[in-house]
mmCIF file of C-alpha atoms and ligand atoms in Angstrom:
data_model
loop_
_atom_site.group_PDB
_atom_site.id
_atom_site.type_symbol
_atom_site.label_atom_id
_atom_site.label_comp_id
_atom_site.label_asym_id
_atom_site.label_seq_id
_atom_site.Cartn_x
_atom_site.Cartn_y
_atom_site.Cartn_z
ATOM 1 C CA MET A 73 85.773 105.893 77.691
ATOM 2 C CA SER A 74 87.796 109.091 77.857
ATOM 3 C CA HIS A 75 86.690 111.831 80.396
ATOM 4 C CA VAL A 76 85.519 114.992 78.932
ATOM 5 C CA PHE A 77 87.987 116.873 81.417
ATOM 6 C CA PRO A 78 90.391 115.703 83.856
ATOM 7 C CA PRO A 79 88.615 114.206 87.180
ATOM 8 C CA PRO A 80 89.696 115.954 90.479
ATOM 9 C CA ALA A 81 92.446 114.289 92.329
ATOM 10 C CA PRO A 82 91.239 111.982 94.854
ATOM 11 C CA VAL A 83 90.883 113.376 98.637
ATOM 12 C CA ALA A 84 93.265 111.763 101.139
ATOM 13 C CA VAL A 85 94.334 112.087 104.595
ATOM 14 C CA PRO A 86 97.861 111.096 105.537
ATOM 15 C CA VAL A 87 98.174 108.203 107.666
ATOM 16 C CA VAL A 88 100.871 108.333 110.822
ATOM 17 C CA GLY A 89 103.624 105.977 110.013
ATOM 18 C CA GLY A 90 103.318 106.490 105.965
ATOM 19 C CA GLY A 91 100.836 106.263 103.291
ATOM 20 C CA SER A 92 97.350 108.062 103.043
ATOM 21 C CA LEU A 93 93.802 106.855 103.576
ATOM 22 C CA PRO A 94 91.685 107.940 100.308
ATOM 23 C CA VAL A 95 88.291 109.530 101.439
ATOM 24 C CA HIS A 96 84.983 108.245 100.247
ATOM 25 C CA ARG A 97 82.313 110.195 102.095
ATOM 26 C CA ILE A 98 82.086 112.425 105.333
ATOM 27 C CA TYR A 99 79.408 111.449 107.758
ATOM 28 C CA CYS A 100 78.723 113.746 110.677
ATOM 29 C CA VAL A 101 76.791 113.086 113.781
ATOM 30 C CA GLY A 102 74.646 116.044 115.177
ATOM 31 C CA ARG A 103 74.453 116.853 119.275
ATOM 32 C CA ASN A 104 76.729 113.932 120.479
ATOM 33 C CA TYR A 105 77.720 115.039 123.722
ATOM 34 C CA ALA A 106 74.949 116.035 126.561
ATOM 35 C CA ASP A 107 76.518 119.199 127.404
ATOM 36 C CA HIS A 108 76.705 120.593 123.696
ATOM 37 C CA ALA A 109 73.068 119.457 123.160
ATOM 38 C CA VAL A 110 72.076 121.557 126.089
ATOM 39 C CA GLU A 111 74.171 124.740 124.736
ATOM 40 C CA MET A 112 72.139 124.165 121.432
ATOM 41 C CA GLY A 113 68.810 124.184 123.335
ATOM 42 C CA PHE A 114 68.121 120.444 123.394
ATOM 43 C CA THR A 115 68.060 117.926 126.482
ATOM 44 C CA GLY A 116 68.003 114.321 126.912
ATOM 45 C CA ARG A 117 69.211 111.362 124.685
ATOM 46 C CA GLU A 118 67.338 111.774 121.236
ATOM 47 C CA PRO A 119 67.961 109.384 118.526
ATOM 48 C CA PRO A 120 71.355 110.081 116.462
ATOM 49 C CA PHE A 121 70.972 112.037 113.292
ATOM 50 C CA PHE A 122 73.348 112.542 110.421
ATOM 51 C CA PHE A 123 74.490 115.173 107.908
ATOM 52 C CA MET A 124 77.264 115.160 105.410
ATOM 53 C CA LYS A 125 80.141 117.136 103.959
ATOM 54 C CA PRO A 126 81.472 116.435 100.739
ATOM 55 C CA ALA A 127 84.680 114.577 100.746
ATOM 56 C CA ASP A 128 86.650 117.617 99.212
ATOM 57 C CA ALA A 129 85.901 119.612 102.224
ATOM 58 C CA ILE A 130 88.997 117.892 103.909
ATOM 59 C CA VAL A 131 91.873 120.037 104.622
ATOM 60 C CA ALA A 132 94.492 117.671 105.477
ATOM 61 C CA VAL A 133 96.778 119.120 108.012
ATOM 62 C CA PRO A 134 100.518 116.826 108.117
ATOM 63 C CA GLU A 135 101.716 115.987 111.718
ATOM 64 C CA GLY A 136 103.592 118.887 113.149
ATOM 65 C CA GLU A 137 102.137 121.541 110.695
ATOM 66 C CA THR A 138 99.700 124.208 110.881
ATOM 67 C CA GLY A 139 96.949 123.803 108.340
ATOM 68 C CA ARG A 140 95.265 127.242 106.945
ATOM 69 C CA ILE A 141 91.423 127.770 106.078
ATOM 70 C CA ASP A 142 90.147 130.843 104.693
ATOM 71 C CA TYR A 143 87.261 132.523 106.533
ATOM 72 C CA PRO A 144 84.238 131.258 104.421
ATOM 73 C CA THR A 145 81.825 133.633 102.602
ATOM 74 C CA LEU A 146 78.322 134.627 103.707
ATOM 75 C CA THR A 147 78.887 134.098 107.355
ATOM 76 C CA ALA A 148 79.758 136.497 110.498
ATOM 77 C CA ASN A 149 79.519 133.445 113.029
ATOM 78 C CA LEU A 150 82.062 130.867 111.856
ATOM 79 C CA HIS A 151 82.205 128.156 114.448
ATOM 80 C CA HIS A 152 84.647 125.593 115.719
ATOM 81 C CA GLU A 153 83.663 122.144 116.677
ATOM 82 C CA ILE A 154 86.413 119.801 117.780
ATOM 83 C CA GLU A 155 85.474 116.081 116.995
ATOM 84 C CA LEU A 156 87.131 112.790 117.086
ATOM 85 C CA VAL A 157 87.018 111.336 113.843
ATOM 86 C CA VAL A 158 86.546 107.584 112.784
ATOM 87 C CA ALA A 159 87.888 106.652 109.487
ATOM 88 C CA ILE A 160 85.977 103.115 108.114
ATOM 89 C CA GLY A 161 88.667 100.710 107.017
ATOM 90 C CA THR A 162 85.956 97.736 105.852
ATOM 91 C CA GLY A 163 82.545 98.849 104.736
ATOM 92 C CA GLY A 164 79.213 97.057 105.599
ATOM 93 C CA ARG A 165 75.629 97.420 106.130
ATOM 94 C CA ASN A 166 73.759 96.690 109.224
ATOM 95 C CA ILE A 167 76.774 96.379 111.303
ATOM 96 C CA ALA A 168 75.944 95.425 114.861
ATOM 97 C CA ALA A 169 77.501 97.529 117.541
ATOM 98 C CA ALA A 170 79.492 94.666 118.713
ATOM 99 C CA ASP A 171 81.108 94.102 115.470
ATOM 100 C CA ALA A 172 81.866 97.792 114.802
ATOM 101 C CA PRO A 173 85.543 97.838 115.995
ATOM 102 C CA LYS A 174 86.259 95.476 113.076
ATOM 103 C CA HIS A 175 85.328 98.114 110.704
ATOM 104 C CA ILE A 176 87.324 100.816 111.824
ATOM 105 C CA TRP A 177 90.786 101.465 110.261
ATOM 106 C CA GLY A 178 91.922 104.531 112.644
ATOM 107 C CA TYR A 179 91.073 107.729 114.027
ATOM 108 C CA ALA A 180 91.833 111.271 113.636
ATOM 109 C CA VAL A 181 91.261 114.827 115.169
ATOM 110 C CA GLY A 182 88.913 116.901 113.034
ATOM 111 C CA LEU A 183 86.977 120.215 112.973
ATOM 112 C CA ASP A 184 83.524 120.368 111.772
ATOM 113 C CA MET A 185 83.685 124.281 110.865
ATOM 114 C CA THR A 186 80.316 125.383 110.909
ATOM 115 C CA ARG A 187 78.670 128.735 109.661
ATOM 116 C CA ARG A 188 76.449 128.941 112.612
ATOM 117 C CA ASP A 189 74.291 132.049 111.712
ATOM 118 C CA LEU A 190 73.295 130.042 108.532
ATOM 119 C CA GLN A 191 72.982 126.766 110.115
ATOM 120 C CA ASN A 192 70.700 128.595 112.521
ATOM 121 C CA GLU A 193 68.616 130.277 109.733
ATOM 122 C CA MET A 194 68.118 126.926 107.967
ATOM 123 C CA LYS A 195 66.917 125.189 111.416
ATOM 124 C CA LYS A 196 64.528 127.847 111.915
ATOM 125 C CA GLN A 197 63.016 127.549 108.397
ATOM 126 C CA GLY A 198 63.130 123.692 108.623
ATOM 127 C CA ARG A 199 65.576 123.446 105.590
ATOM 128 C CA PRO A 200 68.724 121.432 105.171
ATOM 129 C CA TRP A 201 71.915 122.382 106.739
ATOM 130 C CA CYS A 202 74.323 122.028 103.784
ATOM 131 C CA ILE A 203 74.773 125.623 103.534
ATOM 132 C CA GLY A 204 76.070 125.814 107.192
ATOM 133 C CA LYS A 205 78.112 122.579 107.452
ATOM 134 C CA ALA A 206 79.216 121.455 103.939
ATOM 135 C CA PHE A 207 80.841 124.381 102.563
ATOM 136 C CA GLU A 208 84.541 124.414 101.211
ATOM 137 C CA GLN A 209 87.352 123.934 103.791
ATOM 138 C CA SER A 210 84.777 122.900 106.510
ATOM 139 C CA ALA A 211 86.779 119.723 107.453
ATOM 140 C CA PRO A 212 90.297 120.156 108.569
ATOM 141 C CA ILE A 213 91.451 116.973 109.813
ATOM 142 C CA GLY A 214 95.119 115.749 111.381
ATOM 143 C CA PRO A 215 96.713 112.469 110.246
ATOM 144 C CA ILE A 216 95.015 109.309 110.816
ATOM 145 C CA VAL A 217 96.387 106.994 113.464
ATOM 146 C CA PRO A 218 95.682 103.438 112.792
ATOM 147 C CA ILE A 219 93.359 101.568 115.657
ATOM 148 C CA ALA A 220 96.314 99.152 115.599
ATOM 149 C CA LYS A 221 98.388 101.649 117.253
ATOM 150 C CA THR A 222 95.750 103.009 119.448
ATOM 151 C CA GLY A 223 93.384 100.409 120.310
ATOM 152 C CA GLU A 224 89.721 101.137 120.520
ATOM 153 C CA LEU A 225 89.303 105.014 121.739
ATOM 154 C CA LEU A 226 86.522 104.921 124.535
ATOM 155 C CA ALA A 227 87.745 107.550 126.745
ATOM 156 C CA GLY A 228 90.098 110.362 126.850
ATOM 157 C CA ALA A 229 90.263 114.171 126.874
ATOM 158 C CA ILE A 230 88.999 115.877 123.669
ATOM 159 C CA THR A 231 90.042 119.763 123.793
ATOM 160 C CA LEU A 232 90.084 122.905 121.694
ATOM 161 C CA ALA A 233 91.921 126.127 122.297
ATOM 162 C CA VAL A 234 91.727 129.136 120.471
ATOM 163 C CA ASN A 235 94.930 131.256 120.807
ATOM 164 C CA GLY A 236 95.832 129.325 123.591
ATOM 165 C CA ASN A 237 92.684 129.702 125.613
ATOM 166 C CA VAL A 238 90.836 126.557 126.286
ATOM 167 C CA LYS A 239 87.251 126.741 124.764
ATOM 168 C CA GLN A 240 86.236 123.163 124.464
ATOM 169 C CA GLN A 241 86.834 120.452 127.076
ATOM 170 C CA GLY A 242 85.124 116.903 127.106
ATOM 171 C CA ASP A 243 85.842 113.322 127.280
ATOM 172 C CA LEU A 244 85.064 110.848 124.784
ATOM 173 C CA LYS A 245 83.270 108.657 127.312
ATOM 174 C CA ASP A 246 80.518 111.319 127.385
ATOM 175 C CA LEU A 247 79.485 110.471 123.908
ATOM 176 C CA ILE A 248 75.603 110.186 123.910
ATOM 177 C CA TRP A 249 76.046 107.505 121.016
ATOM 178 C CA SER A 250 79.477 105.800 121.141
ATOM 179 C CA VAL A 251 81.274 105.415 118.181
ATOM 180 C CA ASN A 252 80.263 101.551 117.843
ATOM 181 C CA GLU A 253 76.454 102.453 118.255
ATOM 182 C CA THR A 254 77.029 105.119 115.909
ATOM 183 C CA ILE A 255 78.304 102.911 113.309
ATOM 184 C CA GLU A 256 75.596 100.584 113.847
ATOM 185 C CA GLN A 257 73.027 103.206 113.254
ATOM 186 C CA LEU A 258 74.638 104.576 110.245
ATOM 187 C CA SER A 259 75.316 101.234 108.542
ATOM 188 C CA ALA A 260 71.434 100.627 108.871
ATOM 189 C CA ALA A 261 70.614 103.973 106.734
ATOM 190 C CA TRP A 262 73.949 103.681 104.341
ATOM 191 C CA THR A 263 76.174 101.017 103.206
ATOM 192 C CA LEU A 264 79.649 101.948 104.802
ATOM 193 C CA GLN A 265 82.505 101.935 102.390
ATOM 194 C CA PRO A 266 86.113 102.049 102.802
ATOM 195 C CA GLY A 267 87.486 105.597 103.408
ATOM 196 C CA ASP A 268 84.241 107.051 104.992
ATOM 197 C CA LEU A 269 84.856 109.100 107.634
ATOM 198 C CA ILE A 270 82.733 109.635 110.634
ATOM 199 C CA PHE A 271 82.766 112.908 112.468
ATOM 200 C CA THR A 272 81.548 111.890 115.954
ATOM 201 C CA GLY A 273 80.169 115.082 117.498
ATOM 202 C CA THR A 274 81.518 117.824 119.589
ATOM 203 C CA PRO A 275 81.726 118.764 123.336
ATOM 204 C CA ALA A 276 80.174 121.733 124.809
ATOM 205 C CA GLY A 277 82.218 125.344 124.332
ATOM 206 C CA VAL A 278 81.638 125.714 120.713
ATOM 207 C CA GLY A 279 82.215 129.608 119.556
ATOM 208 C CA ALA A 280 83.274 131.817 116.902
ATOM 209 C CA VAL A 281 86.757 132.435 115.256
ATOM 210 C CA VAL A 282 87.961 135.407 113.164
ATOM 211 C CA ARG A 283 90.816 135.777 110.874
ATOM 212 C CA GLY A 284 93.977 135.586 112.440
ATOM 213 C CA ASP A 285 92.751 133.094 115.163
ATOM 214 C CA VAL A 286 94.886 129.634 115.650
ATOM 215 C CA MET A 287 92.729 127.002 116.646
ATOM 216 C CA GLU A 288 94.631 123.737 118.271
ATOM 217 C CA GLY A 289 92.618 120.591 118.946
ATOM 218 C CA ALA A 290 93.539 117.413 120.417
ATOM 219 C CA VAL A 291 92.192 114.060 121.415
ATOM 220 C CA ALA A 292 94.110 111.992 123.889
ATOM 221 C CA GLY A 293 96.094 109.205 121.857
ATOM 222 C CA LEU A 294 95.990 111.291 118.698
ATOM 223 C CA GLY A 295 98.172 114.168 119.050
ATOM 224 C CA SER A 296 96.904 117.594 118.049
ATOM 225 C CA LEU A 297 95.626 119.389 115.103
ATOM 226 C CA LYS A 298 96.339 123.111 114.735
ATOM 227 C CA VAL A 299 94.556 125.227 112.250
ATOM 228 C CA ALA A 300 94.833 129.049 111.448
ATOM 229 C CA VAL A 301 92.005 131.165 109.885
ATOM 230 C CA GLN A 302 93.025 133.595 107.342
HETATM 231 MN MN1 MN B 636 79.667 118.591 114.692
#
């Protein structure tokens, strides 16, 4: 059967060393570092919760280049959230945390860009976060580094600077729900597929960016991700 119009090009993220990883879905974990949970007005280890972004929210930034995103509509408070992104290579459901590393293809540095004012308004009204989280260009991401190169990333600095000033500084070891636990919980709710990306949460220090700002995020072992807001 022929399509009634041409299908969109598949979304893919370049891989360090060659090739690209086709993206299936983007899952995101909310409030997964204690210090960020506190800055958002919460405490303690609540069960993990998830939201999603559409795959075409990805802005893939090749190694060594500066990505560009347009300041989105409807907001006056666009926030940066630097995150470790996990790329799933082998899908599955009800994956035990101990088996999770076998399902990981690699890792990347990502930004969960957030229209905070809209998200807060939706929270207040008990409505879905989509308008605050799942907009166009809301998921800039650097190249994917295979786990075969990095080994399991269990600790290491995660940072974000805006115009050279450090705003977010954390350590992967401080994730409330580890990557493996996150995969266990996610795969109980959804059947994970090859090409699923998981944004694992952000440390404290989230804040606003404006047009002209340049964000530079980094995760130890993965290099950096540079994105300009225009
Ligand atoms: Mn986030």
